[in-house]
mmCIF file of C-alpha atoms in Angstrom:
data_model
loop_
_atom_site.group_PDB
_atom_site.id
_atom_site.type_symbol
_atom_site.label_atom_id
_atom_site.label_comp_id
_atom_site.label_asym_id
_atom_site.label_seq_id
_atom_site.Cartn_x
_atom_site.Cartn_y
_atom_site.Cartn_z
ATOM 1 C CA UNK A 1 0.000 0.000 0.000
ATOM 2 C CA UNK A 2 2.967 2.792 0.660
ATOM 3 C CA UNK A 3 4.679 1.532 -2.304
ATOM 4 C CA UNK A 4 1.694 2.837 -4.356
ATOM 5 C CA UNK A 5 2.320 6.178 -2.924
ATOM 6 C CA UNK A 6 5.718 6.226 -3.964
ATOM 7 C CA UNK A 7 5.077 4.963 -8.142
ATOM 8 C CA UNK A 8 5.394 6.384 -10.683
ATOM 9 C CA UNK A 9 2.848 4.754 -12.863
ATOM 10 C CA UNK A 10 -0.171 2.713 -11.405
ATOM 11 C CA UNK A 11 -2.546 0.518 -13.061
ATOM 12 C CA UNK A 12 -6.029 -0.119 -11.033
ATOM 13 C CA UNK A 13 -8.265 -2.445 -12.773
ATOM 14 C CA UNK A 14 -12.200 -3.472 -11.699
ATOM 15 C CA UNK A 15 -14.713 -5.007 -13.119
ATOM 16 C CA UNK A 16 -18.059 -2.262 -14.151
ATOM 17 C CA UNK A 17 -21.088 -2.979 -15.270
ATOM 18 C CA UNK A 18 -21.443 0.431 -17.397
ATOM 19 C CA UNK A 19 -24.224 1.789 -15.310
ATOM 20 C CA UNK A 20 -22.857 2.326 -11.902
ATOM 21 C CA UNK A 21 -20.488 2.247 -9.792
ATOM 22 C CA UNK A 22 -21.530 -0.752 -7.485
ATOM 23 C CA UNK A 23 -18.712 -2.901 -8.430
ATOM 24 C CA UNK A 24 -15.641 -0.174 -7.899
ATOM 25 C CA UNK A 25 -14.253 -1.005 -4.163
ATOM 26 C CA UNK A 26 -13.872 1.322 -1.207
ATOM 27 C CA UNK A 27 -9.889 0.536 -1.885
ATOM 28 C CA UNK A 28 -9.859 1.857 -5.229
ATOM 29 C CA UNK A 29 -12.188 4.893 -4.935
ATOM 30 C CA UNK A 30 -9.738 5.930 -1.861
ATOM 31 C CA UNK A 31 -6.307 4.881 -3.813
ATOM 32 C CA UNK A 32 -7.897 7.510 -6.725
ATOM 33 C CA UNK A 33 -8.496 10.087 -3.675
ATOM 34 C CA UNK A 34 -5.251 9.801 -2.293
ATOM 35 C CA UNK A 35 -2.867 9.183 -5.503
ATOM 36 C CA UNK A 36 -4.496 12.036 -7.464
ATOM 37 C CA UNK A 37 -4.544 14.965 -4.523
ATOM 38 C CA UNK A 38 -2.101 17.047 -5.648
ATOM 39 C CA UNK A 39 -3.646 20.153 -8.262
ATOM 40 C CA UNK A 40 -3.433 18.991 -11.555
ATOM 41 C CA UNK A 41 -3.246 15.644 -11.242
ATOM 42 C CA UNK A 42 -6.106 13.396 -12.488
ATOM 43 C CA UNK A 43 -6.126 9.990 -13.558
ATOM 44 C CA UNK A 44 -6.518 8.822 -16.947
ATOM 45 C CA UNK A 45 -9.582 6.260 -17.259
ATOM 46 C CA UNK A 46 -10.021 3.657 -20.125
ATOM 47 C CA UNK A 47 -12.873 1.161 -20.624
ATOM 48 C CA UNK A 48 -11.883 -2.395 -22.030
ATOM 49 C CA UNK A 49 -14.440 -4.447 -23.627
ATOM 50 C CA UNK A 50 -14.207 -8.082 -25.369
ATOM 51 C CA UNK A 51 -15.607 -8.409 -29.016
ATOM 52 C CA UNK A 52 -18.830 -9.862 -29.099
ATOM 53 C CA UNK A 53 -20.748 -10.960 -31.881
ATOM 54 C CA UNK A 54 -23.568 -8.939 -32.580
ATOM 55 C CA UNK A 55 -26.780 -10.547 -33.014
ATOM 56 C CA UNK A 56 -29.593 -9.087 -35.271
ATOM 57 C CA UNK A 57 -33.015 -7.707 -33.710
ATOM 58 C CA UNK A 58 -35.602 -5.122 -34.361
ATOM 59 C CA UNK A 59 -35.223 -1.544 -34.026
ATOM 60 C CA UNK A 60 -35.969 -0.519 -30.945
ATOM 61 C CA UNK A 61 -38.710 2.359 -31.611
ATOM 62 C CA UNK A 62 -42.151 3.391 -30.650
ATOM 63 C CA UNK A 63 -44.663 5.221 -33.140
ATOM 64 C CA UNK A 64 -45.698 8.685 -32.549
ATOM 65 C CA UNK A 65 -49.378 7.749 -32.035
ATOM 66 C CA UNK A 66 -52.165 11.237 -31.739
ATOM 67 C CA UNK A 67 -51.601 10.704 -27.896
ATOM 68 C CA UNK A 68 -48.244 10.755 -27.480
ATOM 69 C CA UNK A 69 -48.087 13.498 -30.300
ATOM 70 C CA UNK A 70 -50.113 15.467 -28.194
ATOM 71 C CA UNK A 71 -48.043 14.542 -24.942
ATOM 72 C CA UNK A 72 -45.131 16.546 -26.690
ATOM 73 C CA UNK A 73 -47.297 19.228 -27.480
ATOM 74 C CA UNK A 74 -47.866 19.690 -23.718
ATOM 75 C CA UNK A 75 -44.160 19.415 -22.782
ATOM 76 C CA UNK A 76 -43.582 22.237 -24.956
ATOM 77 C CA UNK A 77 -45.831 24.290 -23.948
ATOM 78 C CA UNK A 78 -44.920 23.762 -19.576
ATOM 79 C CA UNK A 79 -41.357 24.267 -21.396
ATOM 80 C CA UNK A 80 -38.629 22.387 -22.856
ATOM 81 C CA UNK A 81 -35.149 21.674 -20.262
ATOM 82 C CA UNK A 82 -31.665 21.766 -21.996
ATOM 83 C CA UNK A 83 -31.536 18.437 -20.478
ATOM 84 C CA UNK A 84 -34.986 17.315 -22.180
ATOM 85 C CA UNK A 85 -33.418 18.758 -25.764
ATOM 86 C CA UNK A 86 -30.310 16.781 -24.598
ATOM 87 C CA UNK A 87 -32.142 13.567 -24.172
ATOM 88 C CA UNK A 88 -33.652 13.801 -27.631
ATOM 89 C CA UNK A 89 -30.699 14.534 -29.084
ATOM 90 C CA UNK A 90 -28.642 11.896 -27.557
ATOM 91 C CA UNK A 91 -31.416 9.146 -28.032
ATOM 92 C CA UNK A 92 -35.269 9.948 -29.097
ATOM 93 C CA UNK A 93 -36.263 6.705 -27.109
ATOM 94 C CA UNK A 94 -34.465 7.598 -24.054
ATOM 95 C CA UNK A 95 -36.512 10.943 -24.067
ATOM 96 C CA UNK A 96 -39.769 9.351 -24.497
ATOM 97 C CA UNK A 97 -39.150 7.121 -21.914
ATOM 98 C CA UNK A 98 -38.212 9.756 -19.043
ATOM 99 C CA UNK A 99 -39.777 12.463 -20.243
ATOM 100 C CA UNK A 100 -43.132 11.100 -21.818
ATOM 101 C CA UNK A 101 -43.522 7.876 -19.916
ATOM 102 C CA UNK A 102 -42.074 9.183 -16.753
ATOM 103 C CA UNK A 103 -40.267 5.899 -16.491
ATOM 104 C CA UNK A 104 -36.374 6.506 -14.881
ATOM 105 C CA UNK A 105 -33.364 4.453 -13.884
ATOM 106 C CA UNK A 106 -33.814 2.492 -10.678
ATOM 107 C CA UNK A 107 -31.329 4.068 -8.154
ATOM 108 C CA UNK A 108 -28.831 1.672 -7.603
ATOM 109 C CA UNK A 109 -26.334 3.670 -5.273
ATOM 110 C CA UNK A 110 -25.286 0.412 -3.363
ATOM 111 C CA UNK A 111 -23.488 0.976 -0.147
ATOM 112 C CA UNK A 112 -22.967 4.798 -1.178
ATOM 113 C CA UNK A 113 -24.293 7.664 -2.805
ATOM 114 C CA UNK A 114 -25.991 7.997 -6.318
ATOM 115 C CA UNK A 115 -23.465 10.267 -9.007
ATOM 116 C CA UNK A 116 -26.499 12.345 -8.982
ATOM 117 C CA UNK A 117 -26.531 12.657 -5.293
ATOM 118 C CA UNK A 118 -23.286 13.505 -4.973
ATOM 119 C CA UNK A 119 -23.995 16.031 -7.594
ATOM 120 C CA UNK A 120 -27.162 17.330 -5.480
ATOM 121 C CA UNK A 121 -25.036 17.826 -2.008
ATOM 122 C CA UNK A 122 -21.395 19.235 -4.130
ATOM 123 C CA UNK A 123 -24.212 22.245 -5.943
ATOM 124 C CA UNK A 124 -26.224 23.055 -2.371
ATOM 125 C CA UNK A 125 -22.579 23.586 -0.336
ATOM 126 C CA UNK A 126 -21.553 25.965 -3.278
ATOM 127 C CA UNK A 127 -24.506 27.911 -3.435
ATOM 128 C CA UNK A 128 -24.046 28.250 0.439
ATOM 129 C CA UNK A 129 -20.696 28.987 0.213
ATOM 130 C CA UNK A 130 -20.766 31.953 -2.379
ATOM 131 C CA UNK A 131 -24.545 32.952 -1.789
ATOM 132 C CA UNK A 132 -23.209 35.525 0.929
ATOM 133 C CA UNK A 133 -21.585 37.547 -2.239
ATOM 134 C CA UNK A 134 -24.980 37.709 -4.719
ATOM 135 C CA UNK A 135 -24.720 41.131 -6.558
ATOM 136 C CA UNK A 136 -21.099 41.868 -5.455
ATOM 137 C CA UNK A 137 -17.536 41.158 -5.664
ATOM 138 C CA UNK A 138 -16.458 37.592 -4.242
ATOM 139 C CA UNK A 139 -14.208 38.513 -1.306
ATOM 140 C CA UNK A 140 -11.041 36.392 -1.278
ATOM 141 C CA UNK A 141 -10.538 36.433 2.466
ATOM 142 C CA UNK A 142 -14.527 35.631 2.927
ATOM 143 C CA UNK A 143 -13.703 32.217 0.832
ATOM 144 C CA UNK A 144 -10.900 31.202 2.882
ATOM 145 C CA UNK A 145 -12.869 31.794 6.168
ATOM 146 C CA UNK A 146 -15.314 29.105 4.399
ATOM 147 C CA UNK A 147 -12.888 26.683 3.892
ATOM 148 C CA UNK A 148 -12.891 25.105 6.458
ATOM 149 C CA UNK A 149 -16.696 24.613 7.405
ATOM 150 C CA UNK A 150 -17.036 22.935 3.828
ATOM 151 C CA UNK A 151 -16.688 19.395 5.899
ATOM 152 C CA UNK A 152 -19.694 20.307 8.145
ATOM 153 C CA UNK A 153 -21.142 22.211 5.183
ATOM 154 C CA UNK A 154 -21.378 18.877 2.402
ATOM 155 C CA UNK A 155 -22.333 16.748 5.526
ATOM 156 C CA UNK A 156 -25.833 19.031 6.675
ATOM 157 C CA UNK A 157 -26.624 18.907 2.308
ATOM 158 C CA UNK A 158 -26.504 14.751 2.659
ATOM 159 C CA UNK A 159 -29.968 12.950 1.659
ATOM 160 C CA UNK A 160 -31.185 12.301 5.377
ATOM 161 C CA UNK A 161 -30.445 8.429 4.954
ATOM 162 C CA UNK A 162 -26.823 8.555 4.202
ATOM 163 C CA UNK A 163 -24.891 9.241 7.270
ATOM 164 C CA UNK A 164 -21.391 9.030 5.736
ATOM 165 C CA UNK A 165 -19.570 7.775 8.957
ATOM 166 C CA UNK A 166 -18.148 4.889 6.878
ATOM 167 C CA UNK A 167 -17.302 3.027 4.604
ATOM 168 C CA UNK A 168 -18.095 4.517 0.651
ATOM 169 C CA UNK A 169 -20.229 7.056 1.646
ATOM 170 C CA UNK A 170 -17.302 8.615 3.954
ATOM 171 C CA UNK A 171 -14.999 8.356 0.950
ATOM 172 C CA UNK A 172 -17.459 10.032 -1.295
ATOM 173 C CA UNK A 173 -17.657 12.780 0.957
ATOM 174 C CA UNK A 174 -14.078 13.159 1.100
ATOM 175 C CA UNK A 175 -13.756 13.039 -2.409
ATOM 176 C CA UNK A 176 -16.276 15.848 -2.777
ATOM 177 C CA UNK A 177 -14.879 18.164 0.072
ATOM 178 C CA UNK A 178 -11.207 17.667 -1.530
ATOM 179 C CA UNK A 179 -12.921 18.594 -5.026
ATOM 180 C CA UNK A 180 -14.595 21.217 -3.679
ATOM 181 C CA UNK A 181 -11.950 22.846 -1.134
ATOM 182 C CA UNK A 182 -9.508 22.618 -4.623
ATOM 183 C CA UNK A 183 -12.056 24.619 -6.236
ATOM 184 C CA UNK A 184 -12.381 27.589 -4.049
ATOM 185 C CA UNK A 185 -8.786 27.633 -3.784
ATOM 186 C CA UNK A 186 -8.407 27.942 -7.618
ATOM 187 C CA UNK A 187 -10.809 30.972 -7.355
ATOM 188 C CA UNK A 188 -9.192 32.391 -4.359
ATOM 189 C CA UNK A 189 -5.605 32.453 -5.538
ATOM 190 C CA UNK A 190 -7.157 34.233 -9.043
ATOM 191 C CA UNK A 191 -8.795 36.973 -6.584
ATOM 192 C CA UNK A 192 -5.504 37.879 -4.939
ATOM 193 C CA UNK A 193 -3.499 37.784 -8.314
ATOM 194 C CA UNK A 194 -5.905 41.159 -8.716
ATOM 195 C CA UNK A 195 -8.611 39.710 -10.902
ATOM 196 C CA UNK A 196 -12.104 41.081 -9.908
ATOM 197 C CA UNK A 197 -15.350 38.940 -10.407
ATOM 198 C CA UNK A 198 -18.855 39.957 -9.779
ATOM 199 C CA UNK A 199 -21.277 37.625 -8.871
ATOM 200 C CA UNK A 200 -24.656 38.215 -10.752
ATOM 201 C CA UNK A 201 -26.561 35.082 -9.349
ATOM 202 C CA UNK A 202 -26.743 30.878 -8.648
ATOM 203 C CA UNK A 203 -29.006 28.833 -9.592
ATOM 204 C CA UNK A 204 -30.783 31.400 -11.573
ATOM 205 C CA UNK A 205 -34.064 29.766 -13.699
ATOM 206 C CA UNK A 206 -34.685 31.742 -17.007
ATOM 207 C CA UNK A 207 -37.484 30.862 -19.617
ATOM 208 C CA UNK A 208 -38.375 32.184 -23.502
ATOM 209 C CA UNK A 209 -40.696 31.375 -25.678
ATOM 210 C CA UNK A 210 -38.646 30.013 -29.053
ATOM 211 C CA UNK A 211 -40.277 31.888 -32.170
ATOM 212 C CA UNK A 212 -41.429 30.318 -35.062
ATOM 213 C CA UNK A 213 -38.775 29.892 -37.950
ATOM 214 C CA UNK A 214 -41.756 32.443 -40.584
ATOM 215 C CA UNK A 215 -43.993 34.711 -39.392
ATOM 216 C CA UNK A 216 -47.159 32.025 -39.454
ATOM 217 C CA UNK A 217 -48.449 30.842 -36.201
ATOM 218 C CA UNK A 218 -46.685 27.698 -35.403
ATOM 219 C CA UNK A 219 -48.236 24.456 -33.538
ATOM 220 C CA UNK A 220 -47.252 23.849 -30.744
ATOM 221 C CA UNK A 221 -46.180 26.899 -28.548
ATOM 222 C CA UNK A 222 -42.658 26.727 -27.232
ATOM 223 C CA UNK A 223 -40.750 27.559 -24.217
ATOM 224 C CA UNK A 224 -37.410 26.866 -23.304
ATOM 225 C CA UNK A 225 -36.359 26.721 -19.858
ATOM 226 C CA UNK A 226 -33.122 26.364 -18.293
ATOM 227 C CA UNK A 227 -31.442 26.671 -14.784
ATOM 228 C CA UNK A 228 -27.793 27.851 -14.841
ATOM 229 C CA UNK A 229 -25.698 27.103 -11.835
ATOM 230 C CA UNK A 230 -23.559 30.140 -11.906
ATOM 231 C CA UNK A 231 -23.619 33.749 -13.741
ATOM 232 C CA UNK A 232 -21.447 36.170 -13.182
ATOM 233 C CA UNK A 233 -19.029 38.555 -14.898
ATOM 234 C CA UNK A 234 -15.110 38.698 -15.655
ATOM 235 C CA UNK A 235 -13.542 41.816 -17.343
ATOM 236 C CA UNK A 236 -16.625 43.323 -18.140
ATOM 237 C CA UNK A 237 -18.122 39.648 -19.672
ATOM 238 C CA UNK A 238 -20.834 38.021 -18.178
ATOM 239 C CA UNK A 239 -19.887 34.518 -18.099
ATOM 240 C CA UNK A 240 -22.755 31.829 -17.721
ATOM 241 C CA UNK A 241 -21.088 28.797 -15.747
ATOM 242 C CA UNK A 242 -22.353 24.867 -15.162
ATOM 243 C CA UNK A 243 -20.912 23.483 -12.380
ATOM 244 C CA UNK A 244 -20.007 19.243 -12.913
ATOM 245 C CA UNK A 245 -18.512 17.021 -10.559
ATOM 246 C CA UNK A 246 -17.818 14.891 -13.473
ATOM 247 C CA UNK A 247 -15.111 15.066 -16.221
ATOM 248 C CA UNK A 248 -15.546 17.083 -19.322
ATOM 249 C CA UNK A 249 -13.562 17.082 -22.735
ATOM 250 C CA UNK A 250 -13.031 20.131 -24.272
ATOM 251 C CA UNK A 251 -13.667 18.521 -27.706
ATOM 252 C CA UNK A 252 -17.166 17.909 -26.292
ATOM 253 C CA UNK A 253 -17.831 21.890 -26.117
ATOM 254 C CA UNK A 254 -16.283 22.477 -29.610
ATOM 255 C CA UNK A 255 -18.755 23.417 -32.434
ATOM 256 C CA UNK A 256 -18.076 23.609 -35.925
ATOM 257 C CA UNK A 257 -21.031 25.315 -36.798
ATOM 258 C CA UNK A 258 -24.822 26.043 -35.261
ATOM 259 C CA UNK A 259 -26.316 22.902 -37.844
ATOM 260 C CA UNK A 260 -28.060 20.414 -35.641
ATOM 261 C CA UNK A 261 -26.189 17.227 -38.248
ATOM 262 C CA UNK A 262 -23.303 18.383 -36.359
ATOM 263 C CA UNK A 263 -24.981 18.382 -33.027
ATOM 264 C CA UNK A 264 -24.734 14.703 -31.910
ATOM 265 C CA UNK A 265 -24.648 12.677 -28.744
ATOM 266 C CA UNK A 266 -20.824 13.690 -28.155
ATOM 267 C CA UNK A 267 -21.885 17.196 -28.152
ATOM 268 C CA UNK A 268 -24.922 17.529 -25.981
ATOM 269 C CA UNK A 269 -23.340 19.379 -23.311
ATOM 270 C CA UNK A 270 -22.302 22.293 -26.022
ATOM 271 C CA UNK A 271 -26.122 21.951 -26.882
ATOM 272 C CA UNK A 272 -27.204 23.051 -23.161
ATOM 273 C CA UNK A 273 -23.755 25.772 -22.974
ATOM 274 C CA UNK A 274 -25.785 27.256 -26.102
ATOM 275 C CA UNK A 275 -29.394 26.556 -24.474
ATOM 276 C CA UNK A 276 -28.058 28.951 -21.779
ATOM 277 C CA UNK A 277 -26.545 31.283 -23.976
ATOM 278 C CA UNK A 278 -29.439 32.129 -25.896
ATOM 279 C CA UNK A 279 -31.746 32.399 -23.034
ATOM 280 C CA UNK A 280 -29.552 34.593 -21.373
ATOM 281 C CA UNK A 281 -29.384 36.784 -24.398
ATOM 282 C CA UNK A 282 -32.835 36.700 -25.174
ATOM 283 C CA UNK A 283 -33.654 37.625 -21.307
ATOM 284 C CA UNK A 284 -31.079 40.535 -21.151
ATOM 285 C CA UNK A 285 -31.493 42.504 -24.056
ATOM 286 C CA UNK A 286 -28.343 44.757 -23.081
ATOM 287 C CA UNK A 287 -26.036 42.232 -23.049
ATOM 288 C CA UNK A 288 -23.845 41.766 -26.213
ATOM 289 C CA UNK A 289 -22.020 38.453 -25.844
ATOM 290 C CA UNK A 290 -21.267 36.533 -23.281
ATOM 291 C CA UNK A 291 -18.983 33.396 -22.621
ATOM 292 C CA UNK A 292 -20.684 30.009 -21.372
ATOM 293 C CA UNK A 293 -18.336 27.244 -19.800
ATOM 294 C CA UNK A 294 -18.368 23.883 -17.699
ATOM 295 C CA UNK A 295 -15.913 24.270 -14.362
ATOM 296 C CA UNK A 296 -15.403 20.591 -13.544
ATOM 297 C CA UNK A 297 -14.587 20.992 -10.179
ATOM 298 C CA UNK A 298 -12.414 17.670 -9.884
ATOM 299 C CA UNK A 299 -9.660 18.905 -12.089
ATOM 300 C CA UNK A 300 -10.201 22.661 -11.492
ATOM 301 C CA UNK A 301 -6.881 24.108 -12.245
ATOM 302 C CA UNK A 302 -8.516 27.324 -13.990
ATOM 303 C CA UNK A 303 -11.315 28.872 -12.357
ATOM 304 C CA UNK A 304 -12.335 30.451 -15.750
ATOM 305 C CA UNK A 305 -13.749 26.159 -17.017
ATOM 306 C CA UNK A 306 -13.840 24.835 -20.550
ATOM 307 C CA UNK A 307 -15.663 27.283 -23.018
ATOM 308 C CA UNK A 308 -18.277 26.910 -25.537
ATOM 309 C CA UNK A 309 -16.205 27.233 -28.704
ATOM 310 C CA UNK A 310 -19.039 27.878 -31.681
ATOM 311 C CA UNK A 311 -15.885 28.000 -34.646
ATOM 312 C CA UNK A 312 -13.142 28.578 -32.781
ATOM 313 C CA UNK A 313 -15.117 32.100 -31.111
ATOM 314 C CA UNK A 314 -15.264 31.645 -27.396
ATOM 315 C CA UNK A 315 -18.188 34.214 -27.297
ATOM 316 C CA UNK A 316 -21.874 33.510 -27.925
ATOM 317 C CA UNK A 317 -23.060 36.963 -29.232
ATOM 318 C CA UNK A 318 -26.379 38.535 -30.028
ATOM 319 C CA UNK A 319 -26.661 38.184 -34.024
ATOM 320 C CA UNK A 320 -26.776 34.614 -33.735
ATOM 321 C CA UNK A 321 -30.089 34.720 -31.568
ATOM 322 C CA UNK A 322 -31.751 33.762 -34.972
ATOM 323 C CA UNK A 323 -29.475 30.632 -36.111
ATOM 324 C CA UNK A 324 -29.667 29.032 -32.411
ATOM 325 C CA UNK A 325 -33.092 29.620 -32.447
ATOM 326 C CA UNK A 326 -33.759 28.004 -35.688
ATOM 327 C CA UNK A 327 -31.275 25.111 -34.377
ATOM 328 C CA UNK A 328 -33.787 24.968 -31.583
ATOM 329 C CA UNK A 329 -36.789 25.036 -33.749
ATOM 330 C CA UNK A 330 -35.279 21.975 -35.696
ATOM 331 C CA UNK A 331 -35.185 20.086 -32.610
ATOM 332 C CA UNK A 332 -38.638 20.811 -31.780
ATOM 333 C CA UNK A 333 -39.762 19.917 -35.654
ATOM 334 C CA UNK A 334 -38.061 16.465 -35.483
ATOM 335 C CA UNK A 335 -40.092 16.347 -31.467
ATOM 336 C CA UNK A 336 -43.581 16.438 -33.030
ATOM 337 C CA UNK A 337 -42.806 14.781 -36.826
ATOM 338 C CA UNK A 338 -45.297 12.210 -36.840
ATOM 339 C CA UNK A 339 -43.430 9.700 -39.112
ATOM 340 C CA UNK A 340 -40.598 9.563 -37.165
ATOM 341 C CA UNK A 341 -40.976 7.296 -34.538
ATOM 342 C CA UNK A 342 -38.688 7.337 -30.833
ATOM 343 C CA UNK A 343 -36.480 5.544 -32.240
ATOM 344 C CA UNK A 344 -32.890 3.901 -29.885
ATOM 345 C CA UNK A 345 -30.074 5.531 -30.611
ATOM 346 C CA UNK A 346 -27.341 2.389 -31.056
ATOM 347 C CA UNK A 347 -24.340 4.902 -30.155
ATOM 348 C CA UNK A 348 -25.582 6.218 -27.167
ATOM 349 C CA UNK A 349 -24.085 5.195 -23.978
ATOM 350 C CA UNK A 350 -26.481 6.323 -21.269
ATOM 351 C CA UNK A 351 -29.792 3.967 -22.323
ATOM 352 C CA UNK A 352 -30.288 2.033 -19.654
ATOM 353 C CA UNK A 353 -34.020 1.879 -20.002
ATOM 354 C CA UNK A 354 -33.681 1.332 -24.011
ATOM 355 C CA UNK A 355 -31.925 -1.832 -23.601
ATOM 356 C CA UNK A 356 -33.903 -3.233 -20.794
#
């Protein structure tokens, strides 16, 4: 176990399922939180899989019937979630499913927490933590104070069954706190280098109605909708900021162009940067441009994230309202096209529910 500490390359190997994390140990998930503590380190993570031969069946897909036609219709209209545009995106199966249906992935957390639970309790200690500075600038010295009350902090944000006293749940916690602590430490040594940042608001919920691509009335009524974790504004640019716990690759935020054939599963999480972008726009009206980024808080070693890159312009800016919006519109248009069916996606990874 020392000797570990001392390598200089390590090789940890377990078995996964692909849909949680029930299988990794408590001894790896604390070898990964002690090996990779220092900033800027990270581990690199590769999947393995035998060849299997493929055996022909249907396609999974379910016709667009008048009632489910109409079930769309009323999603619209209540108002469309980056992550519901996502869904469709990434599979049009997996969105009828959780978004039509209402039918979800069982929560298999095992001994510890969900990654969306984690997720939950990392997001309510940060909105604690820089809540205190809403409509101001972030005060270096009021971040370090916090510092050290993020332990107590991540522990009163646990679901109310989890204690965390042992075990994984203790190591998740640690994880997180070490994530998080890393984090505000980024953003604290950026504030004492003389860099000002203005916090404009967390968790702020925006909504628009999309407009119709011609000037006829168009069936059904739209809203988008969209909660964005963190806004606030850097040298004069308002910067719109999602928070993961998660990893993100920066060729996953990297546009070519606004043409939904480009858009694909790989690039769902530039289609909710741009979701936020355009509501943000469309909401402020005296806002040119602004910049929208992930800041995954693991490997944090900028505080300013990984952009939105729409070809190779790090800026979202106001005379492209019309082309995201007509991106949007597309969306909606393949939603509600009654002969295509919700059909499986085959290269999309996160269909549980599909496949079942």
């Amino acid at each position: 176990y020392r000797i570990l500490h001392h390598a200089q390359e390590v090789l940890l190997l377990f078995v996964d399922d692909g849909q949680s994390e029930k299988e990794r140990s408590r001894f790896i998930i604390q070898l990964e939180h002690e090996l990779f503590s220092a900033p800027g380190s990270c581990p690199q993570r590769s999947t393995l899989r035998p060849a299997m031969p493929t055996r022909p069946h249907p396609p999974r897909e379910v016709a667009k019937s008048a009632a489910l036609l109409e079930a769309v219709r009323r999603h619209a209209e209540r108002g469309l979630s980056p992550s519901a545009l996502s869904s469709f995106v990434r599979c049009p199966l997996d969105y009828y499913y959780r978004y039509l249906v209402n039918v979800h992935d069982a929560q298999d957390r095992g001994a510890g927490l969900g990654n969306d639970e984690v997720g939950t309790v990392v997001h309510s200690a940060l909105e604690r933590i820089y809540s205190p500075y809403r409509g101001q600038n972030i005060d270096p010295k009021g971040l370090a104070d916090s510092i050290r009350g993020i332990p107590h902090l991540l522990r009163s944000c646990l679901p109310t069954d989890i204690t965390a006293e042992e075990g994984t749940p203790l190591l998740q916690l640690g994880m997180a706190r070490h994530a998080l602590e890393r984090a505000v430490r980024t953003e604290i040594r950026h504030l004492e280098a003389g860099n000002e940042i203005i916090l404009l608001g967390l968790e702020t919920e925006l909504d628009h109605p999309l407009p119709p691509v011609t000037d006829e009335p168009v069936f059904p009524p739209v809203r988008v909708k969209g909660r964005i974790d963190r806004i606030d504004v850097r040298k004069g640019l308002v910067n719109l900021v999602d928070m993961k716990t998660g990893s993100t690759d920066a060729r996953e935020l990297n546009l070519r162009t606004l043409d939904l054939e480009v858009i694909d599963a790989r690039h769902t999480k530039a289609l909710q940067l741009l979701i936020y972008s355009w509501l943000y726009l469309n909401r402020h009206p005296d806002t040119p441009c602004v910049r929208a980024s992930i800041l995954p808080l693991r490997s944090s070693g900028s505080p300013d994230g990984i952009p939105l890159v729409i070809a190779g312009e790090e800026n979202v800016y106001r005379g492209q309202l019309p082309t995201i919006a007509a991106l949007l519109r597309s969306v909606v248009d393949r939603m509600v096209d009654p002969r295509a069916p919700f059909r499986h996606e085959p290269t999309s990874a996160y269909c549980r529910i599909c496949m079942e």
